Each structure stands twice: as C-alpha cells, then as structure tokens.
Coordinates of C-alpha atoms in Angstrom, one line a residue:
Chain S
M20 CA 10.2 -39.8 -55.7
V21 CA 9.2 -43.2 -54.3
E22 CA 13.1 -43.7 -51.9
G23 CA 12.5 -40.4 -51.3
A24 CA 9.1 -40.5 -50.0
S25 CA 10.9 -43.9 -48.1
S26 CA 13.8 -42.0 -46.6
L27 CA 12.0 -39.7 -45.5
A28 CA 8.8 -42.1 -43.4
T29 CA 11.7 -44.2 -42.0
W30 CA 12.8 -40.6 -40.7
I31 CA 10.1 -39.4 -39.2
Q32 CA 9.5 -43.1 -37.8
T33 CA 12.4 -42.9 -36.1
L34 CA 11.5 -39.4 -34.6
L35 CA 8.6 -40.7 -33.4
Q36 CA 10.1 -44.0 -31.4
L37 CA 12.8 -41.7 -30.1
L38 CA 9.7 -38.8 -28.9
W39 CA 7.8 -41.9 -27.5
M40 CA 11.2 -43.2 -25.7
L41 CA 12.0 -40.4 -24.4
F42 CA 8.0 -39.7 -22.7
I43 CA 8.7 -43.0 -21.4
V44 CA 11.6 -42.3 -19.4
M45 CA 10.3 -38.9 -18.1
L46 CA 7.6 -41.3 -16.8
I47 CA 10.4 -43.6 -14.5
L48 CA 11.9 -39.9 -13.8
G49 CA 8.8 -38.7 -12.3
F50 CA 7.8 -35.4 -15.2
N51 CA 4.6 -36.5 -14.7
Q52 CA 4.8 -35.7 -10.9
R53 CA 7.0 -33.0 -11.6
L54 CA 4.3 -32.2 -14.0
Q55 CA 1.3 -32.6 -11.9
V56 CA 3.3 -30.8 -8.8
Y57 CA 3.4 -27.1 -11.1
L58 CA 0.0 -27.5 -11.4
W59 CA -1.0 -27.4 -8.5
V60 CA 1.7 -24.4 -7.3
R61 CA 0.2 -22.6 -10.4
D62 CA -3.9 -23.4 -8.9
I63 CA -2.3 -22.1 -5.2
R64 CA -0.3 -19.1 -6.1
S65 CA -4.4 -18.1 -8.4
K66 CA -6.0 -19.1 -5.0
M67 CA -3.2 -17.3 -3.1
V68 CA -4.0 -13.9 -4.8
I69 CA -8.0 -14.4 -3.7
L70 CA -6.7 -15.1 -0.3
D71 CA -4.5 -11.6 -0.5
S72 CA -7.2 -9.4 -2.0
L73 CA -9.8 -10.8 1.0
A74 CA -7.4 -9.9 3.5
S75 CA -6.8 -6.8 2.3
E76 CA -10.2 -5.9 1.5
A77 CA -11.5 -6.2 5.2
R78 CA -7.8 -4.3 6.6
N79 CA -8.9 -0.9 4.6
R80 CA -13.1 -1.9 5.8
T81 CA -11.8 -1.7 8.7
L82 CA -9.9 1.2 8.9
D83 CA -12.0 2.9 7.6
F84 CA -14.5 2.5 10.2
L85 CA -11.9 3.2 12.5
L86 CA -10.8 6.7 10.9
K87 CA -14.9 7.1 10.6
N88 CA -15.2 7.2 14.1
N89 CA -11.8 8.9 15.4
A90 CA -10.0 7.0 16.1
K91 CA -6.5 7.3 17.3
N92 CA -3.3 5.3 15.4
P93 CA -6.1 3.0 13.0
E94 CA -3.4 1.5 11.6
T95 CA -1.1 1.2 15.1
L96 CA -3.7 -0.2 16.4
L97 CA -4.8 -2.5 13.8
N98 CA -1.0 -4.5 13.1
R99 CA -0.7 -4.3 17.0
V100 CA -4.1 -6.6 16.6
Q101 CA -3.3 -8.5 14.0
E102 CA -0.3 -9.8 15.8
F103 CA -1.2 -10.5 19.4
F104 CA -1.2 -13.8 19.7
V105 CA -2.2 -15.9 23.2
I106 CA 0.4 -18.9 24.5
E107 CA -1.6 -21.9 25.6
P108 CA -1.0 -23.4 29.6
V109 CA 0.7 -26.3 30.0
T110 CA -1.0 -29.5 29.7
I111 CA 1.6 -32.0 30.2
E112 CA 0.5 -30.7 33.7
P113 CA -3.0 -30.3 33.8
T114 CA -3.4 -29.2 37.8
D115 CA -5.4 -25.6 37.3
I116 CA -5.6 -25.8 33.8
I117 CA -8.5 -24.0 33.3
K118 CA -7.6 -21.7 35.7
R119 CA -4.6 -21.0 33.9
L120 CA -6.7 -20.4 30.4
E121 CA -9.0 -18.2 32.5
H122 CA -6.7 -16.6 33.3
L123 CA -5.1 -16.1 30.0
F124 CA -8.0 -15.4 28.3
N125 CA -8.9 -12.7 30.5
I126 CA -5.8 -11.0 30.1
R127 CA -6.3 -11.4 26.2
V128 CA -10.2 -9.7 27.0
R129 CA -8.8 -6.8 29.2
R130 CA -5.7 -5.9 27.1
F131 CA -8.0 -5.8 23.6
K132 CA -10.4 -4.1 26.0
E133 CA -8.0 -1.3 26.9
D134 CA -6.0 -0.4 24.0
F135 CA -9.7 0.1 22.5
E136 CA -10.9 2.1 25.1
K137 CA -8.0 4.6 24.7
A138 CA -8.1 4.2 20.8
L139 CA -11.9 5.0 20.9
S140 CA -12.9 6.8 23.6
D141 CA -15.5 8.9 22.2
V142 CA -17.5 6.6 20.8
D143 CA -19.9 4.3 23.0
E144 CA -19.6 0.5 23.5
V145 CA -22.0 -0.3 20.6
V146 CA -18.7 1.0 17.9
R147 CA -16.1 0.2 20.4
G148 CA -16.9 -3.5 20.2
K149 CA -18.3 -4.4 16.1
A150 CA -14.7 -2.1 16.1
E151 CA -12.9 -5.2 18.6
V152 CA -15.0 -7.7 15.8
A153 CA -14.3 -5.9 12.6
A154 CA -10.1 -5.5 14.5
E155 CA -10.3 -9.6 15.0
I156 CA -11.8 -10.6 11.7
T157 CA -9.4 -9.1 10.3
A158 CA -6.6 -10.3 12.1
V159 CA -8.0 -13.9 11.2
L160 CA -8.1 -13.2 7.2
N161 CA -4.5 -11.8 7.2
F162 CA -3.3 -15.2 8.7
I163 CA -5.2 -17.0 7.0
H164 CA -3.2 -16.2 4.0
K165 CA 0.6 -16.3 6.1
L166 CA -0.2 -19.8 7.0
V167 CA -0.9 -20.6 2.8
R168 CA 1.7 -18.6 2.2
H169 CA 3.9 -20.1 4.6
Y170 CA 2.9 -24.1 3.5
L171 CA 3.7 -22.8 0.0
L172 CA 6.0 -21.8 0.2
L173 CA 7.9 -24.3 2.8
G174 CA 6.4 -27.6 -0.1
E175 CA 8.4 -25.4 -3.0
K176 CA 11.0 -25.3 -0.6
T177 CA 11.7 -29.1 1.0
N178 CA 10.2 -30.0 -2.6
N179 CA 7.7 -31.3 -0.7
W180 CA 4.4 -32.2 -3.0
V181 CA 2.8 -34.3 -0.9
L182 CA 2.3 -30.7 1.6
I183 CA 1.6 -28.5 -1.9
M184 CA -1.0 -31.9 -2.9
Q185 CA -2.1 -32.1 0.4
L186 CA -2.3 -27.9 0.1
Q187 CA -4.0 -27.3 -2.9
L188 CA -7.1 -30.2 -2.1
Q189 CA -8.2 -27.6 1.0
L190 CA -7.6 -24.7 -0.6
S191 CA -11.1 -24.4 -2.2
Q192 CA -12.9 -25.2 2.0
I193 CA -9.6 -22.2 3.4
L194 CA -11.9 -19.8 0.6
Q195 CA -14.8 -20.6 1.1
I196 CA -14.5 -20.2 4.8
A197 CA -12.1 -16.6 3.9
S198 CA -14.9 -15.4 2.2
T199 CA -17.6 -16.3 4.4
Y200 CA -15.3 -14.6 7.3
R201 CA -15.8 -11.4 4.4
R202 CA -19.4 -11.7 4.0
A203 CA -19.2 -11.4 7.8
L204 CA -17.1 -8.3 8.6
E205 CA -20.3 -6.3 7.1
D206 CA -22.7 -7.3 9.2
F207 CA -21.6 -7.2 12.7
L208 CA -20.2 -3.5 11.3
E209 CA -24.1 -3.1 10.0
G210 CA -25.0 -4.1 13.7
R211 CA -26.8 -7.3 12.0
P212 CA -27.6 -10.9 14.5
V213 CA -25.8 -13.5 13.2
G214 CA -26.5 -16.9 13.6
D215 CA -23.7 -17.4 16.6
A216 CA -26.8 -15.3 18.4
A217 CA -29.5 -17.4 18.4
G218 CA -28.8 -18.1 22.0
P219 CA -29.6 -14.8 22.7
M220 CA -32.3 -14.0 21.1
T221 CA -34.1 -17.2 22.5
A222 CA -32.7 -15.8 25.9
V223 CA -34.6 -12.8 24.6
R224 CA -37.9 -14.4 23.5
L225 CA -37.9 -15.6 26.7
A226 CA -37.8 -12.8 28.9
G227 CA -39.8 -10.5 26.6
P228 CA -39.8 -6.2 25.6
N229 CA -40.6 -5.7 29.4
A230 CA -36.8 -7.5 31.6
K231 CA -34.5 -5.3 32.4
W232 CA -30.8 -6.4 31.9
I233 CA -28.7 -6.2 35.1
E234 CA -25.3 -6.9 34.3
I235 CA -24.1 -9.6 36.6
E236 CA -20.2 -10.9 35.0
R237 CA -18.0 -8.6 32.8
D238 CA -19.9 -7.7 29.7
T239 CA -23.1 -10.1 31.1
T240 CA -26.6 -9.5 32.2
Y241 CA -29.3 -10.9 33.4
T242 CA -32.3 -11.1 33.7
E243 CA -35.9 -12.4 35.8
V244 CA -39.0 -13.6 34.0
D245 CA -42.1 -15.4 35.4
F246 CA -43.6 -18.5 33.3
E247 CA -46.6 -20.3 34.2
G248 CA -45.2 -20.2 38.2
R249 CA -41.9 -21.5 37.8
K250 CA -38.8 -17.6 38.2
L251 CA -36.2 -18.1 35.3
F252 CA -33.2 -16.7 35.7
I253 CA -32.9 -15.7 31.9
I254 CA -29.1 -15.3 31.3
K255 CA -26.9 -14.3 28.2
A256 CA -24.4 -11.1 27.2
K257 CA -24.5 -8.1 27.8
G258 CA -25.7 -7.2 23.8
P259 CA -26.2 -5.5 20.7
A260 CA -22.2 -5.3 20.7
P261 CA -20.8 -8.1 19.3
E262 CA -20.0 -10.1 23.3
V263 CA -19.9 -13.6 24.4
G264 CA -20.0 -12.7 27.6
K265 CA -19.0 -14.6 30.7
P266 CA -22.2 -17.2 30.9
G267 CA -19.9 -19.9 33.4
S268 CA -19.2 -17.4 35.9
A269 CA -22.8 -16.1 35.6
V270 CA -25.3 -18.8 36.5
E271 CA -22.6 -20.6 39.0
K272 CA -22.9 -17.5 40.5
I273 CA -27.0 -16.7 40.3
V274 CA -26.7 -20.3 41.7
K275 CA -24.6 -20.0 45.0
S276 CA -26.5 -16.7 45.6
L277 CA -29.5 -18.7 45.1
A278 CA -28.4 -21.8 47.2
E279 CA -27.0 -19.6 50.6
K280 CA -31.5 -18.8 50.0
G281 CA -32.1 -22.3 50.3
R282 CA -34.0 -21.9 46.6
T283 CA -31.4 -23.9 44.2
P284 CA -33.3 -24.3 40.8
S285 CA -34.1 -27.5 39.6
L286 CA -33.1 -27.4 36.8
I287 CA -30.8 -25.2 33.7
I288 CA -31.4 -24.7 30.6
T289 CA -28.3 -24.1 27.8
V290 CA -29.5 -22.9 24.6
D291 CA -26.1 -23.0 21.6
A292 CA -26.1 -22.7 17.4
A293 CA -24.3 -25.4 17.1
L294 CA -22.6 -26.9 13.8
K295 CA -25.1 -29.4 11.3
L296 CA -23.7 -31.5 9.6
E297 CA -23.9 -31.6 5.7
G298 CA -26.9 -32.9 4.7
E299 CA -29.0 -31.7 7.9
D300 CA -31.0 -29.1 7.4
S301 CA -30.8 -25.6 8.8
G302 CA -32.9 -24.6 12.1
T303 CA -33.6 -27.8 13.1
I304 CA -33.4 -28.3 16.4
A305 CA -32.3 -31.0 18.8
D306 CA -32.5 -31.0 22.8
G307 CA -29.5 -33.0 25.0
V308 CA -27.8 -33.0 28.2
G309 CA -24.7 -30.9 29.0
A310 CA -23.5 -27.5 28.5
A311 CA -24.6 -26.2 24.9
I312 CA -21.1 -23.5 24.5
G313 CA -18.1 -23.8 23.0
D314 CA -15.8 -22.0 24.1
P315 CA -12.5 -23.7 25.0
G316 CA -13.5 -25.1 28.5
P317 CA -13.5 -22.1 31.0
E318 CA -17.2 -21.2 30.9
K319 CA -18.3 -24.6 30.3
I320 CA -16.5 -26.2 33.0
K321 CA -17.9 -24.2 35.1
F322 CA -21.9 -25.0 33.9
E323 CA -20.8 -29.0 34.9
R324 CA -19.3 -28.7 38.4
V325 CA -21.9 -26.2 39.1
A326 CA -24.5 -28.4 37.8
A327 CA -22.9 -31.7 39.4
E328 CA -22.5 -29.7 43.2
Y329 CA -25.9 -29.2 43.6
G330 CA -27.6 -32.3 41.1
I331 CA -29.1 -29.8 39.4
P332 CA -30.0 -31.3 35.9
L333 CA -27.8 -29.7 32.8
R334 CA -30.4 -29.5 29.4
A335 CA -29.3 -28.4 26.5
V336 CA -31.7 -27.4 23.5
I337 CA -28.9 -26.1 20.3
I338 CA -30.2 -24.7 17.2
K339 CA -28.1 -26.4 13.7
M340 CA -26.8 -24.4 11.2
S341 CA -23.7 -24.4 9.0
L342 CA -19.9 -22.2 9.7
E343 CA -20.7 -20.5 6.9
E344 CA -24.7 -19.3 8.8
A345 CA -22.9 -19.0 12.1
V346 CA -20.8 -15.8 10.9
M347 CA -23.1 -14.6 8.9
A348 CA -26.7 -12.9 9.6
V349 CA -29.4 -14.8 10.5
D350 CA -31.5 -15.7 7.1
K351 CA -35.1 -17.4 7.9
K352 CA -34.7 -20.6 8.5
I353 CA -32.5 -19.3 11.2
Y354 CA -34.5 -17.1 12.5
E355 CA -37.2 -19.6 11.9
G356 CA -35.2 -22.2 14.2
V357 CA -35.2 -19.8 17.3
E358 CA -39.6 -19.6 17.4
K359 CA -39.2 -23.8 17.6
A360 CA -36.3 -23.9 20.1
V361 CA -38.2 -21.1 22.5
E362 CA -40.9 -24.0 22.7
R363 CA -38.8 -26.4 23.4
V364 CA -37.4 -24.0 25.7
K365 CA -40.4 -24.0 26.6
E366 CA -41.9 -27.3 26.9
I367 CA -39.2 -28.4 28.7
I368 CA -39.6 -26.0 31.2
R369 CA -42.9 -27.3 32.3
S370 CA -42.5 -31.5 31.7
E371 CA -38.8 -31.3 34.0
S372 CA -39.9 -28.7 36.6
S373 CA -43.0 -27.4 38.9
P374 CA -44.9 -24.2 39.7
G375 CA -42.9 -22.4 42.9
D376 CA -39.3 -23.9 41.0
V377 CA -36.7 -21.9 40.1
V378 CA -35.5 -22.8 36.9
I379 CA -32.1 -20.9 34.3
V380 CA -31.8 -20.5 31.2
A381 CA -28.6 -19.1 29.7
G382 CA -28.8 -17.9 25.4
I383 CA -25.7 -18.8 24.3
G384 CA -23.7 -17.2 21.7
N385 CA -23.1 -13.6 20.1
T386 CA -24.7 -10.6 21.1
G387 CA -24.3 -8.6 18.4
G388 CA -27.7 -6.8 16.8
V389 CA -29.0 -8.1 19.6
V390 CA -30.1 -6.4 23.3
Chain I
M23 CA 4.7 -52.3 -51.8
Q24 CA 6.7 -51.9 -48.3
T25 CA 8.0 -47.8 -49.2
L26 CA 3.5 -47.1 -49.4
M27 CA 2.8 -49.3 -46.2
Q28 CA 5.4 -47.9 -44.2
A29 CA 3.9 -44.0 -45.4
D30 CA 0.6 -46.0 -44.8
N31 CA 2.1 -46.6 -41.5
L32 CA 2.8 -43.9 -40.9
A33 CA -0.1 -41.4 -41.5
Q34 CA -1.9 -43.9 -39.1
T35 CA 0.5 -42.7 -36.0
A36 CA 0.6 -39.2 -36.9
A37 CA -3.5 -39.2 -36.6
F38 CA -3.2 -41.7 -33.5
L39 CA -0.2 -38.9 -31.8
L40 CA -2.6 -36.4 -33.3
L41 CA -6.4 -37.4 -31.8
F42 CA -4.1 -37.5 -28.3
T43 CA -2.8 -34.4 -27.6
L44 CA -5.9 -33.5 -29.1
V45 CA -8.7 -35.6 -25.6
L46 CA -5.4 -34.9 -23.6
V47 CA -5.9 -30.8 -24.4
I48 CA -9.5 -30.7 -24.3
V49 CA -9.6 -33.4 -20.7
M50 CA -7.4 -30.9 -19.0
A51 CA -9.1 -27.7 -20.5
Y52 CA -12.2 -28.8 -19.2
L53 CA -10.5 -30.0 -15.9
M54 CA -9.4 -26.4 -15.4
S55 CA -12.3 -24.6 -16.8
K56 CA -14.2 -26.8 -13.6
Q57 CA -12.0 -25.1 -11.6
K58 CA -11.8 -22.3 -11.4
A59 CA -15.6 -22.3 -12.0
L60 CA -15.8 -23.7 -8.3
T61 CA -13.7 -21.0 -7.7
K62 CA -16.1 -18.3 -8.6
S63 CA -19.1 -19.4 -7.5
M64 CA -17.5 -20.1 -3.3
L65 CA -16.8 -16.4 -4.2
I66 CA -20.2 -15.3 -5.9
Q67 CA -22.0 -13.2 -3.5
S68 CA -25.8 -13.1 -4.2
R69 CA -27.7 -9.4 -2.7
R70 CA -29.3 -9.8 0.6
R71 CA -32.5 -8.3 1.9
F72 CA -33.1 -7.4 6.4
Y73 CA -36.2 -7.7 7.3
S74 CA -36.3 -6.5 11.6
V75 CA -39.5 -9.1 12.6
I76 CA -41.4 -6.5 14.9
D77 CA -43.7 -7.5 17.7
C78 CA -47.8 -6.0 19.0
G79 CA -49.5 -8.4 22.4
G80 CA -49.5 -11.7 19.8
S81 CA -49.4 -9.4 16.4
Q82 CA -45.8 -9.1 14.0
Q83 CA -45.8 -6.6 11.0
V84 CA -42.1 -7.0 9.0
R85 CA -40.4 -4.5 7.9
E86 CA -37.2 -3.6 6.3
F87 CA -34.5 -3.9 8.6
Q88 CA -32.7 0.1 9.4
P89 CA -29.7 0.8 10.9
G90 CA -29.7 1.4 14.7
D91 CA -31.8 -1.8 14.6
Y92 CA -31.4 -4.4 17.0
V93 CA -33.5 -7.8 19.1
G94 CA -35.3 -7.4 22.6
K95 CA -35.4 -3.2 21.2
V96 CA -38.4 -1.8 22.0
L97 CA -39.7 0.6 19.8
G98 CA -42.9 2.3 22.1
P99 CA -46.1 2.0 22.9
C100 CA -49.4 0.0 20.4
G101 CA -52.1 -1.1 21.2
E102 CA -54.1 -1.5 24.7
G103 CA -51.8 -0.9 27.0
G104 CA -49.0 -2.8 24.9
Q105 CA -45.0 -2.7 23.7
A106 CA -44.0 -3.0 20.3
W107 CA -40.6 -4.4 20.2
I108 CA -38.1 -6.3 17.9
I109 CA -38.7 -10.1 18.2
G110 CA -35.9 -11.2 15.0
I111 CA -34.0 -9.9 12.1
Y112 CA -33.7 -12.2 9.4
S113 CA -32.1 -11.9 6.1
E114 CA -33.1 -13.0 3.0
E115 CA -31.2 -14.1 -0.6
V116 CA -32.6 -11.4 -3.6
K117 CA -33.0 -13.5 -6.1
E118 CA -31.7 -11.9 -9.5
S119 CA -34.1 -11.9 -12.4
M120 CA -33.8 -13.6 -15.4
K121 CA -32.3 -11.5 -17.7

C-alpha cells in the first residue's frame, strides 16, 4: 500500500515538473504575449459592438428625422454624406494654401447645402440645418466604427500586437467620444444650444432683445448696438439653425467698410468656447490676445490679417469646457460662464476703448438654438 | 519514512499550485469586471431636464424648455414697455432617488 502511494507520488511529481517546464518553455516562446493579445482583441471586439450600435442608432434616428420631414431619397442622401471626403490641399508649396483650403471648404459647404435643399425642399432652413448636422454626426460615428475595425483587422492580419495594444488602450477614450456624439445628436435635433454656442450666446446677450440681425456673409449676421458711448458691431453665425458661418470674412468686410469711412475700429474682441485642461473648472473664463476661433485656418487668418493691417488690438475671451460639454446641451456651469464672459467683454471695452470709438465683438461657435 | 516525506511534499506542491491558480483567477476576474464597469459607467446616460431663462427688464424667470425656444427669442412685451426674451437655455442632471 505504502509502495503504491510512493509510486503514484513519484509519477505526479514528475508530471508536475514536466508541466512547470512546459510552462517555462511557453513563456520563452511568448505564449503569455499571445494570451495578452487574445484578451486585448476580445476586449476591442466587445467595445466595437457598442460602437456599431451607437452608429446604427444615430443612422436610424437621422433617417427618422429625414422621413418625418418628407425628405426625398433619405437613404441615398445619408450614404453620400457618410462617404463624403475633402482632400487636403498640397502643403509642400505653401503659396496661397489658405485660399485653396477656403475654396475647398466653400465647395464642401455649398455641396451639402444644395443636396439638403433638394432633398428637403418643403421645410425651413432651421430644419435643414438640423438635418445637415444630424447627418454629419452620423458620418462621424460611422467613421469611428470603421476606423477602429480597420486597425483591429490590420493588427490581426500583420500580427502587430503593438497596434492592437495601442488600440485597446485608446478605445475607452474613443468610446467616450462616440457616446458623447450620440447624445449630442438629440440636443441638435431638439434645437437646444450646445456648449460650443457659448460665443454666440455672449454676442446675443450683449446685443439685447431689440437687435436687428442683418446677414453680411454666408450664414453670418451682425448688428449695431450702442454701449456707453461706443458703437459696437456684434457678429455671429445666423441661427437658430446650427451654423458656424464665416465670422472672419464678416469682420474683414466690416473693418474695411468702416476704414473707408474713416471710422477704423479701435478694438476687436472674439469670444469662443475653449477646451479646458483636466482639473480646470468648466465655465471659468480667461482673456488673452489673438483670435479665439477653432477653425482650420481660413477664418482665423482673416481676423489676424485685418487686425494687423489696420493696427487694431485683437483680444480674445474664452469660456472653458470639456469636449463633452462643447458638443452637448449647455449646462448650468457653461450658462454661468456666458454671464461672466458678457461682463468680461464689457470690462475690456470700457478699459481699452474710449467713448466715440467703434468696437467689434465676434461670438464664435455653433448657433444651434441661438437666434 | 522517505515515502511519507514524498507524499508530504506532493501535498504541499499541490496546495501551492491550487492557491496560485485560485489567486490568478480572482485577479483576472476582478480586472475584467473593473474594465466592464468602466465601459458601462461611460455609457450610462443620466437624465437631464432643460430650462429656458426669460428676462424682462432685468428680472429673470426660469421655466421648462419648450420646443421652439432659442436664445434671443423675443416672447413679447412685458412690464413697462420692456421686452420679454430668452437669455439662456441650460440643462441640469436629474438626480435619481435611491430606492
């Protein structure tokens, strides 16, 4: 009996030793890495299901909105918008790059507008604007899903575990961005102002209830207001449809027209929403120098050029918020930030201009839900 | 005597391996559940309520957001020759009561 137990114990001990050796050999051959990659891929695939559902939900919601407003061929329209692209201009020859970039953006905007005017001919421009933004959000969510899938399949195909690891590490953040866009879609469709509307909201508060907004550029309006002896020209995109307009072109036009009459503005102030750093409070404001506008270049450079040409001080006021707050409906902190921005703009006007001067204030951002 | 010592060693090794495997499984389960909870928390959509702030000659009033409201919308005359208009729209998260 004792001998039998001894023999069994020896066998089990040998087997365990073999298992340990096998384990060590597998470690040397990189089995742990393969297991890790398997777990990463599994995690990415589970998150891709969520990304796919967010993109599908957005597509269905946008299609519902288009159908409700009697759009012609909504599916074809949405498919075209989803796959639409803009090829960046050549950058190794920088001559006229801004002009070329602006030209391409203008074509893109015109193309979209014409397509939506054709498809939604029976509704007003506010509904068309909402449909346009909804289609763009759908396109963004679709693109995020396609891009994540592309990198996952590429990583698997080329056995590139670094690519898979990077994707897995970034995916939580990507998922958060996608989820934010999905929620923002509802705010745009319901016509509620989003955080990015902080600039136009500030402009409207400065202008007051009796302001007459006149269109000066495509989707861009201005109004004239008297403030403590100064003449204010307040500019913003045309609402309440979600538009960003061409504030740079509008300011350039106004400054040149005033200069011709010998009334060169003494100050230009831009007000915009700005992304805060983690740890900063939302709705806090700050002021500085330069053009507070987040466009890719064509509009921003117009502020800088016209201010430099006529020697006008260019001041900026920003309202800080997170990306989530910028694309979703204004919350109370941002609303309070707008109130603070209005007061800060007034302080700057009082301290940096004199009665009788002309001052330009541009509220930069999306005017969805703002006049 | 030697056989008994061998059996004793075997039991120790088996217990160690069992414990090691158990700890490994618990740690992995904990990490995976933490990851799932993080994903879930990111996707939880808190309910929000929307309000419009109406101004009439400096006095402000807050009411529920109504479809068609927008910032800058003039609602009509109010007070002594003033204009009631919407000066702001904002959202607030609805705090769910604990059940």
